[in-house]
Short mmCIF file of C-alpha atoms and ligand atoms in Angstrom, two decimals:
data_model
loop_
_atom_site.label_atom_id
_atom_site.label_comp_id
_atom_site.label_asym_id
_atom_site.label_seq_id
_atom_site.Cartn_x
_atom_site.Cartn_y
_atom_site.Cartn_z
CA UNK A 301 0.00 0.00 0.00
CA UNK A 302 1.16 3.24 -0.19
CA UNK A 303 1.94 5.87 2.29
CA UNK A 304 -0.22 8.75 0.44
CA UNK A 305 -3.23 7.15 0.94
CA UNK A 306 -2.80 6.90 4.48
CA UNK A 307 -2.06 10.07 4.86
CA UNK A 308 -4.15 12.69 7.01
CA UNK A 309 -5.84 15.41 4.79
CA UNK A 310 -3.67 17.89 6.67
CA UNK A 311 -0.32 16.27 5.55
CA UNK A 312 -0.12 17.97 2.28
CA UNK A 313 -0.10 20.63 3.85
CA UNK A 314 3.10 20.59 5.53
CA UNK A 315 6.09 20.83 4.13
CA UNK A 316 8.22 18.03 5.35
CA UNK A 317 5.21 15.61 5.03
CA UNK A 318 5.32 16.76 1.25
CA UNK A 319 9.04 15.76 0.97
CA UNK A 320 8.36 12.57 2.39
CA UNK A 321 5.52 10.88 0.23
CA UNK A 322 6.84 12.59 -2.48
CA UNK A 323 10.15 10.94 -1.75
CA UNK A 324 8.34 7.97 -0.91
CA UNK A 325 6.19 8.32 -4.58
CA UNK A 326 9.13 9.34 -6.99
CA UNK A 327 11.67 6.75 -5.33
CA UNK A 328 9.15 4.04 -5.06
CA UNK A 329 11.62 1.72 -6.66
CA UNK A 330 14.16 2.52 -3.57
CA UNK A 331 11.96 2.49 -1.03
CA UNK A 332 8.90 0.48 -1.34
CA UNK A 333 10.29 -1.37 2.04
CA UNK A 334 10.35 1.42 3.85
CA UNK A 335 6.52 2.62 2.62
CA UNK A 336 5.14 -0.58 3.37
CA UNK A 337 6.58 -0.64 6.60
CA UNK A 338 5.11 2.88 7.28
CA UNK A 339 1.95 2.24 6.64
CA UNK A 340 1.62 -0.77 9.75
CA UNK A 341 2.46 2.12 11.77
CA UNK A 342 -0.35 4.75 10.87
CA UNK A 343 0.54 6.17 14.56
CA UNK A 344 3.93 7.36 13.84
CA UNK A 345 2.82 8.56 9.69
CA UNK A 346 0.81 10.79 12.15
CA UNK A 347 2.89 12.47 13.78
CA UNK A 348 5.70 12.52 11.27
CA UNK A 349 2.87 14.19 9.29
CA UNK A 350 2.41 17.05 12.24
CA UNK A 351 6.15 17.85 12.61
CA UNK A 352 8.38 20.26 11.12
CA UNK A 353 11.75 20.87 10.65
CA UNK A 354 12.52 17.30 10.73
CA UNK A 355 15.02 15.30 8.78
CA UNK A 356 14.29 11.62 8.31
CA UNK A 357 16.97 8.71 6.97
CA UNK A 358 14.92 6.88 4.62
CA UNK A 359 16.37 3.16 4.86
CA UNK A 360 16.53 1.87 0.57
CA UNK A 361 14.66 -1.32 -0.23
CA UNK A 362 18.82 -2.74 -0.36
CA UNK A 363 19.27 -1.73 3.48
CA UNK A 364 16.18 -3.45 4.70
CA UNK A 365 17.60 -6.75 2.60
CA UNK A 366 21.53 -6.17 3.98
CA UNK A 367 19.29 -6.21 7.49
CA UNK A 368 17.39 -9.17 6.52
CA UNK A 369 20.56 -11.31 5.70
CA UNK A 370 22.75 -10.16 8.37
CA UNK A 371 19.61 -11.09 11.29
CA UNK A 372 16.60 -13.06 9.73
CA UNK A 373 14.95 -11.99 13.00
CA UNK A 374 14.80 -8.53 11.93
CA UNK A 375 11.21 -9.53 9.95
CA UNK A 376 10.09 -10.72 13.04
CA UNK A 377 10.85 -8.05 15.30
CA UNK A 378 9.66 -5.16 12.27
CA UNK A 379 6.10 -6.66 12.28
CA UNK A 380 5.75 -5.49 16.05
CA UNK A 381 4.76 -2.00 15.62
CA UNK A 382 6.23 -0.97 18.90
CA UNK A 383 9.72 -2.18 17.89
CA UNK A 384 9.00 -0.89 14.50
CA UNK A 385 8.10 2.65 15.75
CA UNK A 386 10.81 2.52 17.76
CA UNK A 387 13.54 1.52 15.46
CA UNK A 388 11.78 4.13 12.75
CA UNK A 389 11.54 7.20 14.89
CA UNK A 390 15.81 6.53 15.69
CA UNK A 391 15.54 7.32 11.70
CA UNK A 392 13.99 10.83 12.39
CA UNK A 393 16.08 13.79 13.63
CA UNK A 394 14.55 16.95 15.11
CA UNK A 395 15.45 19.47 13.38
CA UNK A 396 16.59 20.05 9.59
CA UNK A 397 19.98 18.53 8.67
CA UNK A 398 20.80 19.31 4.71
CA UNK A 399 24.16 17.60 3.52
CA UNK A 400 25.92 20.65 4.06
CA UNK A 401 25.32 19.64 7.96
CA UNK A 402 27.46 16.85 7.07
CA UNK A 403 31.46 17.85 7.72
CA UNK A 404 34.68 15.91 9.32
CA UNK A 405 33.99 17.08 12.58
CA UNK A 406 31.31 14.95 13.89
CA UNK A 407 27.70 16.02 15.28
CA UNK A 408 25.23 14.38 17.43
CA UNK A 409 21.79 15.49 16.94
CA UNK A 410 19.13 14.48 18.60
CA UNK A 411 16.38 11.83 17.10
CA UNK A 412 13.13 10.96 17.92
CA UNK A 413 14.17 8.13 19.81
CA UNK A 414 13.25 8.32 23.83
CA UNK A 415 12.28 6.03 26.87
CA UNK A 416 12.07 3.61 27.10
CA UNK A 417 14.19 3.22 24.04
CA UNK A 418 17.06 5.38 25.25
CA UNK A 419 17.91 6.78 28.88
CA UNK A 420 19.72 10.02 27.12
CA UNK A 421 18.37 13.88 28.59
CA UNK A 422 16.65 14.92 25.16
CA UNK A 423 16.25 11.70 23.45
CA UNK A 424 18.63 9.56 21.43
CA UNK A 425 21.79 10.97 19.24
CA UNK A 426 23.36 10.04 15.93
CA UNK A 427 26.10 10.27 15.33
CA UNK A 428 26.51 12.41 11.49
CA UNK A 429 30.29 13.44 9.82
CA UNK A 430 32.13 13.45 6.70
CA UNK A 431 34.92 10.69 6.45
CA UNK A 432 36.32 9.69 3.33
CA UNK A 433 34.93 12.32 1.36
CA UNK A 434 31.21 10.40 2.06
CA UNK A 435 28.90 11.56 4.26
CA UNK A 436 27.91 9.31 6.72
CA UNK A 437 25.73 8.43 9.86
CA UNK A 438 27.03 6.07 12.74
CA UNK A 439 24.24 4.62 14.99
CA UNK A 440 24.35 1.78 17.49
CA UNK A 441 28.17 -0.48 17.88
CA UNK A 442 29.24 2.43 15.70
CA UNK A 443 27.86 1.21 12.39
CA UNK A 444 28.20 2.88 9.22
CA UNK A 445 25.33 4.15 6.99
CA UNK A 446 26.36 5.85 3.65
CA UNK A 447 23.74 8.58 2.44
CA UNK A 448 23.45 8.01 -0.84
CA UNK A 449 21.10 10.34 -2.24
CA UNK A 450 21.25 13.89 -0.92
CA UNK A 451 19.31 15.06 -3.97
CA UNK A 452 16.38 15.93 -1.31
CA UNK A 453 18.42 17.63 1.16
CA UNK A 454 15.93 20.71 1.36
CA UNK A 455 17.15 19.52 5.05
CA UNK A 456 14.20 17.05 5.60
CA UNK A 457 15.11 13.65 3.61
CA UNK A 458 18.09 11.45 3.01
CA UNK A 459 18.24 7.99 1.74
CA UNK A 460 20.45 5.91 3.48
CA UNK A 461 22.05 2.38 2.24
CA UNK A 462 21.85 0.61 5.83
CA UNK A 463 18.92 0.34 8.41
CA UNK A 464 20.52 2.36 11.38
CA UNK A 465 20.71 0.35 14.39
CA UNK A 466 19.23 0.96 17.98
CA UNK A 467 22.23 1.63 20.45
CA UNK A 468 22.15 -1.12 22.68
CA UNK A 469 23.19 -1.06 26.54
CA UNK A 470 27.15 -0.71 27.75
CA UNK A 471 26.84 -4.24 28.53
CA UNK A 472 25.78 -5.17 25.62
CA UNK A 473 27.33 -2.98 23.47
CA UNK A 474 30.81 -4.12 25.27
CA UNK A 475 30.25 -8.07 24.56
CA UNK A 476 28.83 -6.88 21.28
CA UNK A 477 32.07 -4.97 20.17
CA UNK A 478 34.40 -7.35 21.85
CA UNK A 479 34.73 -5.90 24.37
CA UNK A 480 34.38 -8.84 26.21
CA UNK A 481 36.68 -8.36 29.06
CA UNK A 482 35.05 -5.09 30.05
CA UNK A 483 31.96 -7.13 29.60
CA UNK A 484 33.40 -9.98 32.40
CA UNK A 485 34.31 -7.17 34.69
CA UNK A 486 31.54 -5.84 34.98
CA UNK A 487 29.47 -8.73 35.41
CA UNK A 488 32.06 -9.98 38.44
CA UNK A 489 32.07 -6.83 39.84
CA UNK A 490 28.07 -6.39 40.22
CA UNK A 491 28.11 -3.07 37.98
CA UNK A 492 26.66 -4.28 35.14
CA UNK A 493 22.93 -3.72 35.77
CA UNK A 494 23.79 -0.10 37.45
CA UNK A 495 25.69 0.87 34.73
CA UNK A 496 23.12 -0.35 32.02
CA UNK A 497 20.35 1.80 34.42
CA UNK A 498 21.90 4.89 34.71
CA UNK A 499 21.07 8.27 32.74
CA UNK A 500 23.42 10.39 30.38
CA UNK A 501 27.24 8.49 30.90
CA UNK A 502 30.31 8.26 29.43
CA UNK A 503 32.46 5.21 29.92
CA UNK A 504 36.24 4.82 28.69
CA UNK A 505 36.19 1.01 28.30
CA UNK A 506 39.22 -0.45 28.07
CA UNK A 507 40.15 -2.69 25.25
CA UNK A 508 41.14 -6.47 25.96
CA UNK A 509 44.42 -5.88 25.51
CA UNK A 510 43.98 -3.31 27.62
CA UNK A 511 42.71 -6.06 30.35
CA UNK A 512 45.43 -8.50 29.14
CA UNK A 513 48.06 -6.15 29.87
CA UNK A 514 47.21 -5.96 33.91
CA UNK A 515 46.42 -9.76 33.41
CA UNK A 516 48.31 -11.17 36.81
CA UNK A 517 46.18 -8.63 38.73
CA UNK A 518 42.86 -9.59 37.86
CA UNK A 519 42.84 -12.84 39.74
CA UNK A 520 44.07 -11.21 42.77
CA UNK A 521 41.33 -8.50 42.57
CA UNK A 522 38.02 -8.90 44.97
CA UNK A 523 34.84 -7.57 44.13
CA UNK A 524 34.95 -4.41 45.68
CA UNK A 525 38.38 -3.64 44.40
CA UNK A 526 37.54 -4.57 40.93
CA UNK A 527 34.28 -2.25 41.18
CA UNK A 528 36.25 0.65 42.65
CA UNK A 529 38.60 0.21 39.49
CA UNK A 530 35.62 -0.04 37.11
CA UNK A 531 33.75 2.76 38.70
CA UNK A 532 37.15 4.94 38.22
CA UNK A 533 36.38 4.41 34.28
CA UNK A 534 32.67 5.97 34.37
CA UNK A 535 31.57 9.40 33.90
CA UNK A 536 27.82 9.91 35.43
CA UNK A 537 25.36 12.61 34.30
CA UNK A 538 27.27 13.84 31.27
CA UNK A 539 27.40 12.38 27.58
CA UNK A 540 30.50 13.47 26.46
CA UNK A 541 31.52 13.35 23.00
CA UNK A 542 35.16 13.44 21.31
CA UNK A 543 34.44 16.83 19.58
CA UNK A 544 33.66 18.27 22.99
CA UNK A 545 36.63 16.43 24.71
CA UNK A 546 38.89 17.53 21.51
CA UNK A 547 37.88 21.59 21.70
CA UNK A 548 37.72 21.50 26.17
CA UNK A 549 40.50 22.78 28.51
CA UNK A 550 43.49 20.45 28.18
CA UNK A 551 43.96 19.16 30.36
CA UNK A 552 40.52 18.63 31.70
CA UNK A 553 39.74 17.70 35.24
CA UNK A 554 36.60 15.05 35.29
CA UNK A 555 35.15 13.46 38.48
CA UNK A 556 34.00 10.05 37.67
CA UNK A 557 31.55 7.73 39.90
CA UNK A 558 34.39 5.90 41.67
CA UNK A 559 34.98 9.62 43.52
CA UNK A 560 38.55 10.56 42.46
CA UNK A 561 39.39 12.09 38.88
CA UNK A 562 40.72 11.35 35.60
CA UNK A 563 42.54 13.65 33.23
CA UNK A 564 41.24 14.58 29.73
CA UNK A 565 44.27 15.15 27.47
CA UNK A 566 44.87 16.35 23.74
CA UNK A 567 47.83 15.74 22.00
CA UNK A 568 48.68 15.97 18.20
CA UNK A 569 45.01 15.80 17.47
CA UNK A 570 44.15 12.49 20.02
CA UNK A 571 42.95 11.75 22.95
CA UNK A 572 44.25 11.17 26.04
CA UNK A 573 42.83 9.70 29.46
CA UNK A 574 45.34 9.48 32.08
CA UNK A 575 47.48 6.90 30.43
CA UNK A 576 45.55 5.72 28.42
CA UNK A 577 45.26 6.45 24.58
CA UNK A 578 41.37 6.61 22.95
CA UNK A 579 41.38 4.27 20.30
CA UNK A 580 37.88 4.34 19.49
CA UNK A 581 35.57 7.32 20.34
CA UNK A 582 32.02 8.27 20.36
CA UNK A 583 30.17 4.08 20.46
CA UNK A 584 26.60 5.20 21.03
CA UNK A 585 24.74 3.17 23.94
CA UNK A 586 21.27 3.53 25.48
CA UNK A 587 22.30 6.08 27.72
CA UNK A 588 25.45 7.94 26.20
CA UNK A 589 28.60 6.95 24.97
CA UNK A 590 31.66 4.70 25.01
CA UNK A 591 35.14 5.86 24.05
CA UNK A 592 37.50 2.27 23.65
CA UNK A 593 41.15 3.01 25.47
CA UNK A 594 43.81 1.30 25.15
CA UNK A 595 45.10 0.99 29.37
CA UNK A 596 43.45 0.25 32.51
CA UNK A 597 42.70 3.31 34.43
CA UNK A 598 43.97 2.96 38.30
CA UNK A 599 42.03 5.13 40.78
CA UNK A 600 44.74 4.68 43.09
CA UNK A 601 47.65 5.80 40.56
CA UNK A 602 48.63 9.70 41.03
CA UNK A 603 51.73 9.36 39.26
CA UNK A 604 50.97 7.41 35.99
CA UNK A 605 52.27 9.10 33.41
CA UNK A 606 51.65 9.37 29.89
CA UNK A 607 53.64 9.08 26.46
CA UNK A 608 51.40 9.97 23.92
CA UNK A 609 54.76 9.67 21.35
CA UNK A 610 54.30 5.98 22.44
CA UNK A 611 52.35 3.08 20.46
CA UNK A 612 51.09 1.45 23.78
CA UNK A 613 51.11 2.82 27.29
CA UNK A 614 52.77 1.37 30.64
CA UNK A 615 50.14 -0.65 32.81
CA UNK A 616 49.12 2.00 35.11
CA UNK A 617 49.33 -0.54 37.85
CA UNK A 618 52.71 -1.70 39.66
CA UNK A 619 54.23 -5.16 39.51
CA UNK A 620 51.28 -6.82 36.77
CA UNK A 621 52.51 -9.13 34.36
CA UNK A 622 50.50 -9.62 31.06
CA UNK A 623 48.65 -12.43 30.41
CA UNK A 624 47.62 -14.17 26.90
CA UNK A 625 43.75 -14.80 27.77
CA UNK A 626 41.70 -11.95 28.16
CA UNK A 627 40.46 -11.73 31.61
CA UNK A 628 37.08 -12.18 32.84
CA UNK A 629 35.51 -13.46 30.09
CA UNK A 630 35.04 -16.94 31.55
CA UNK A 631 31.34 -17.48 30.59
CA UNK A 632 31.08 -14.44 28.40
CA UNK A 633 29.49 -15.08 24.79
CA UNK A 634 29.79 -12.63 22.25
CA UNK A 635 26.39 -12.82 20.67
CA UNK A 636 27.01 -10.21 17.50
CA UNK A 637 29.30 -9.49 15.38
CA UNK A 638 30.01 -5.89 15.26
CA UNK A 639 32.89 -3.99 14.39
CA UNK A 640 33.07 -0.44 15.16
CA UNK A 641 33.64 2.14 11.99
CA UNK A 642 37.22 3.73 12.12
CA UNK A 643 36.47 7.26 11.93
CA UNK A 644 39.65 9.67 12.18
CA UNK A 645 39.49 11.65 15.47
CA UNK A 646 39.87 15.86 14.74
CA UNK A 647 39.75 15.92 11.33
CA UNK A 648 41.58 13.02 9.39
CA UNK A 649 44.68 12.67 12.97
CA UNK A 650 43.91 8.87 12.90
CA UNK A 651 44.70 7.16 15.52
CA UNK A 652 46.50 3.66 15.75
CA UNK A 653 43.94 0.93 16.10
CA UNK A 654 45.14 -2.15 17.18
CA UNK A 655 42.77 -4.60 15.66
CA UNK A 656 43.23 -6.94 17.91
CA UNK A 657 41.36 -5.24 20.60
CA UNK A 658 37.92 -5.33 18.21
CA UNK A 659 38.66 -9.25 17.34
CA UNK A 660 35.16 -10.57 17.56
CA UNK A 661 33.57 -13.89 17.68
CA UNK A 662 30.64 -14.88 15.01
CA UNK A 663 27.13 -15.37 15.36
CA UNK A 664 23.69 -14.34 14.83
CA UNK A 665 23.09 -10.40 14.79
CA UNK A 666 20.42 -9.04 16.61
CA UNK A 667 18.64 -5.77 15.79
CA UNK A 668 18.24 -3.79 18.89
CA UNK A 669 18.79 -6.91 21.38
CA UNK A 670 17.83 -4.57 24.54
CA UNK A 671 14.29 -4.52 22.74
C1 NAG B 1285 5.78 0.50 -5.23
O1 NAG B 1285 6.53 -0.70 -5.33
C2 NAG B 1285 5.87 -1.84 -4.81
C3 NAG B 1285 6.83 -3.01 -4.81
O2 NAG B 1285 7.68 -2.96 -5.93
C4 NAG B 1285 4.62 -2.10 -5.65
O3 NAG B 1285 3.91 -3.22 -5.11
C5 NAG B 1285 3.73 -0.87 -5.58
O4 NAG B 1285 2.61 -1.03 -6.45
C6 NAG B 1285 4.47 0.37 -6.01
N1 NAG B 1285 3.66 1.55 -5.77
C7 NAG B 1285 3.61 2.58 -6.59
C8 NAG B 1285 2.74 3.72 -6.20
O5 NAG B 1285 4.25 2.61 -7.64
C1 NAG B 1286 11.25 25.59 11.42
O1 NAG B 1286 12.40 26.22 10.91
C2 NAG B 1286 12.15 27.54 10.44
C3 NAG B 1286 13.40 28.02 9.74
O2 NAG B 1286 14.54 27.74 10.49
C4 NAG B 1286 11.73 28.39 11.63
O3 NAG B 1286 11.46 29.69 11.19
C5 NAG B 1286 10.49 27.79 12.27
O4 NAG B 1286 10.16 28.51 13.45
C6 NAG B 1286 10.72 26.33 12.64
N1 NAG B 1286 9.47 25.75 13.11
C7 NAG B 1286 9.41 25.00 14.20
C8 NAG B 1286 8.07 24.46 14.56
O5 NAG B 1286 10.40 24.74 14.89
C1 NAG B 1287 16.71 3.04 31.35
O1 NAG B 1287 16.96 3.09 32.75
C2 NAG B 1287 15.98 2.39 33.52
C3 NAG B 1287 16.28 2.59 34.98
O2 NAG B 1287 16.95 3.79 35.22
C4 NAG B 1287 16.02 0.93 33.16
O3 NAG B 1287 15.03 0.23 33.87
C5 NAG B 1287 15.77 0.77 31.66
O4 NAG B 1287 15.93 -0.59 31.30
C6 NAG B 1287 16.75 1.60 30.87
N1 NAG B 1287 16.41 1.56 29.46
C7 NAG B 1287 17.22 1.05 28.53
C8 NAG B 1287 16.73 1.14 27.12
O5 NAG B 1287 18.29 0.55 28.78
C1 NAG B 1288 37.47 17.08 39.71
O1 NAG B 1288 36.73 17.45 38.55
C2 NAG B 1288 35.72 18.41 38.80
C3 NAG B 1288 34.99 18.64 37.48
O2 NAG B 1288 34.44 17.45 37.03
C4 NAG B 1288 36.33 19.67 39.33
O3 NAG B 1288 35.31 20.60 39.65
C5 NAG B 1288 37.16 19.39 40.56
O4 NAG B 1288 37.84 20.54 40.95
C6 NAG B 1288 38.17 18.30 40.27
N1 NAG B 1288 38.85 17.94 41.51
C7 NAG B 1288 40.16 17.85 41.55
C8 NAG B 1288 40.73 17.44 42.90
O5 NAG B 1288 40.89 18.07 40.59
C1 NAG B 1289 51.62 4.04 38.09
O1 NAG B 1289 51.75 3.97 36.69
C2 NAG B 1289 53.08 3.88 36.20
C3 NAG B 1289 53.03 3.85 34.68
O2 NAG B 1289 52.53 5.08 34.19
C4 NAG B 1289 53.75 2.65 36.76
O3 NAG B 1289 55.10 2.61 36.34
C5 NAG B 1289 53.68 2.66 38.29
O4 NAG B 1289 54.22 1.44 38.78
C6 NAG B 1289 52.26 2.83 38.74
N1 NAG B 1289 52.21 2.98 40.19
C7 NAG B 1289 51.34 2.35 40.98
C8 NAG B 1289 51.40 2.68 42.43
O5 NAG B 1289 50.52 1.55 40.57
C1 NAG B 1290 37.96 5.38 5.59
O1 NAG B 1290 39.03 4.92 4.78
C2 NAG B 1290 39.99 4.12 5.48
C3 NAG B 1290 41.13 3.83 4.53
O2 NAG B 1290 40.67 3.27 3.36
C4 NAG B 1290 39.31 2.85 5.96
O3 NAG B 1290 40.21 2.05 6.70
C5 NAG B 1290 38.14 3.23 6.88
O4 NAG B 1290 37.43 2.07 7.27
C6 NAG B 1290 37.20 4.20 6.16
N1 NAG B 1290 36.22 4.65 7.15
C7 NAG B 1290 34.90 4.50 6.98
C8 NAG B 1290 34.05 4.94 8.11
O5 NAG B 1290 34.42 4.04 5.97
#
């Protein structure tokens, strides 16, 4: 069916509703999924049809089908018109975003996307820049979308070439990424579920190299201990993203939930956190972000010291030995393979990413597995 005839008699009327079915009309070879899909949702047609100044990221027919093969659940999941809404309305941002919105310096503007979808102040971000000459949106585990038709940009539609995923929880989004150490931790050390329930974070998760580096400690490390470390590595109440931490004072003084504080750095263009080196910034999760390091943080280290000429850091903690299995992740399944988009920090400075720390293990993708 199509979306027109669905349509309030008030939606020709406004402007971005016009864009959108006749988008939706002149592209019906493109997006036929996406119409079809609109129209079990009459709810959401409605009040897409009352906004303005809204830019939507009209999934193509080939998105919904590179969905469909990477997680034959997806079908499932799209004919419940709660998830549906929910996953659509993460496609809608409020406000107008034309192409020229697009540059190498990343934004996060807000989508339509709230609770009990997202535990962000102001709803759900993307994430929107220009790398590789393309202009680009990164959603959930940092996935790429290309926008490959800005010929509508009058600020309201763009089509994109992938379905834009949910962000998922920090727990999830850690085993999800690989970051299955981080993952183990927190599970042992009782934060997991406190960390997945708390509002606006940010969380410098360290890689499992990162974990593998301290590895004779982490047997020797009780609960509390381990917590107090963890705790050290979250940032509650503020989202903040790399552009912010890249243009702040530097050094920058942050209090983080274990009490004490870590130390916001910039140098040659990167990112610095105590010792630690960001080698992946800005993964969205439910409630904020996740910046990948590349050293465990140590709460009770005053005198760690940084070499940001260096590849890899010094453990920040005295006496460890490394160790070849990552810790903690006895029991802990990757369930998704996702790897995280390498996106140049300030402006094409890329930094070194090991691979290593985003190895993942296989298996059956999920769309928005918090759902
Ligand atoms: C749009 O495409 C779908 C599937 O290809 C087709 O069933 C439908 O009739 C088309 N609608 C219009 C208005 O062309
Ligand atoms: C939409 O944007 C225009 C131009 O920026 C502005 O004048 C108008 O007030 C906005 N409308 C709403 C409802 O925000
Ligand atoms: C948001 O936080 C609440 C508690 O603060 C929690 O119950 C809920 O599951 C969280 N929502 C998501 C999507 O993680
Ligand atoms: C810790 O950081 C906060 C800002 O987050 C700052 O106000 C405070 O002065 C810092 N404390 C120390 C001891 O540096
Ligand atoms: C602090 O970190 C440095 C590396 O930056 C390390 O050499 C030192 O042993 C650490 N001290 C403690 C008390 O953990
Ligand atoms: C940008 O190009 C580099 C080099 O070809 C590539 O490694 C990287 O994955 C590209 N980034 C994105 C987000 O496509």
């Amino acid at each position: 069916m199509h979306l027109s005839r669905l349509l309030p008699l008030g939606f020709v009327a406004s402007v971005s509703a016009q864009a959108l079915s006749a988008v939706l009309s002149t592209n019906n070879a493109t997006l036929s999924t996406l119409s079809s899909l609109l129209a079990t949702v009459p709810d959401l047609v409605q009040t897409l049809s009352g906004a303005q100044n809204i830019t939507i990221f009209a999934p193509s027919n080939e998105a919904f089908s590179k969905l469909l093969a990477r997680n034959p659940r997806s079908a499932e999941l799209m004919r419940n018109p709660r998830l549906l809404t929910g996953v659509l309305q993460y496609h809608v941002l409020v406000g107008r975003t034309p192409a020229s919105e697009f540059s190498t310096t990343p934004k996060f503007p807000i989508t339509m996307l709230t609770a009990p979808f997202a535990n962000v102040t102001g709803g759900q971000k993307l994430e929107i820049a220009t790398v590789n000459n393309t202009a680009m949106i990164f959603s959930g585990y940092k996935q790429a979308a290309v926008v490959t038709d800005v010929a509508f940009d009058g600020g309201i539609i763009h089509v994109v070439d992938t379905v834009l995923t949910v962000p998922a929880t920090p727990g999830q989004t850690a085993i999800n990424t690989g970051l299955t150490s981080l993952a183990g931790a927190l599970t042992s050390a009782q934060l997991a579920d406190g960390l997945n329930a708390l509002v606006d974070v940010t969380i410098f998760a360290p890689s499992n190299d990162a974990f593998e580096a301290i590895g004779s400690a982490a047997g020797t490390l009780d609960t509390q201990a381990l917590a107090n470390i963890l705790a050290y590595h979250v940032v509650s109440g503020q989202v903040r993203f790399s552009p912010d931490l890249l243009t702040a004072a530097n050094p920058l003084s942050v209090l983080t939930a274990q009490g004490g504080n870590i130390t916001v750095r910039r140098e040659n263009g990167q990112l610095f956190v105590n010792s630690a080196r960001v080698l992946i910034a800005d993964i969205l999760t439910t409630n904020g972000v996740v910046h990948v390091i590349d050293n465990v943080l140590n709460p009770s280290n005053t005198t760690a010291t940084l070499n940001a000429a260096a590849t890899t850091q010094a453990p920040a903690f005295s006496g460890v030995t490394s160790v070849v299995d990552s810790p903690f992740t006895a029991g802990i399944v990757p369930t998704t393979t996702f790897i995280p988009a390498t996106v140049p920090l300030n402006k094409g400075v890329a930094a070194a990413i090991p691979t290593a720390a985003i190895l993942l293990a296989g298996g059956a993708a999920m769309l928005a597995a918090h759902f």
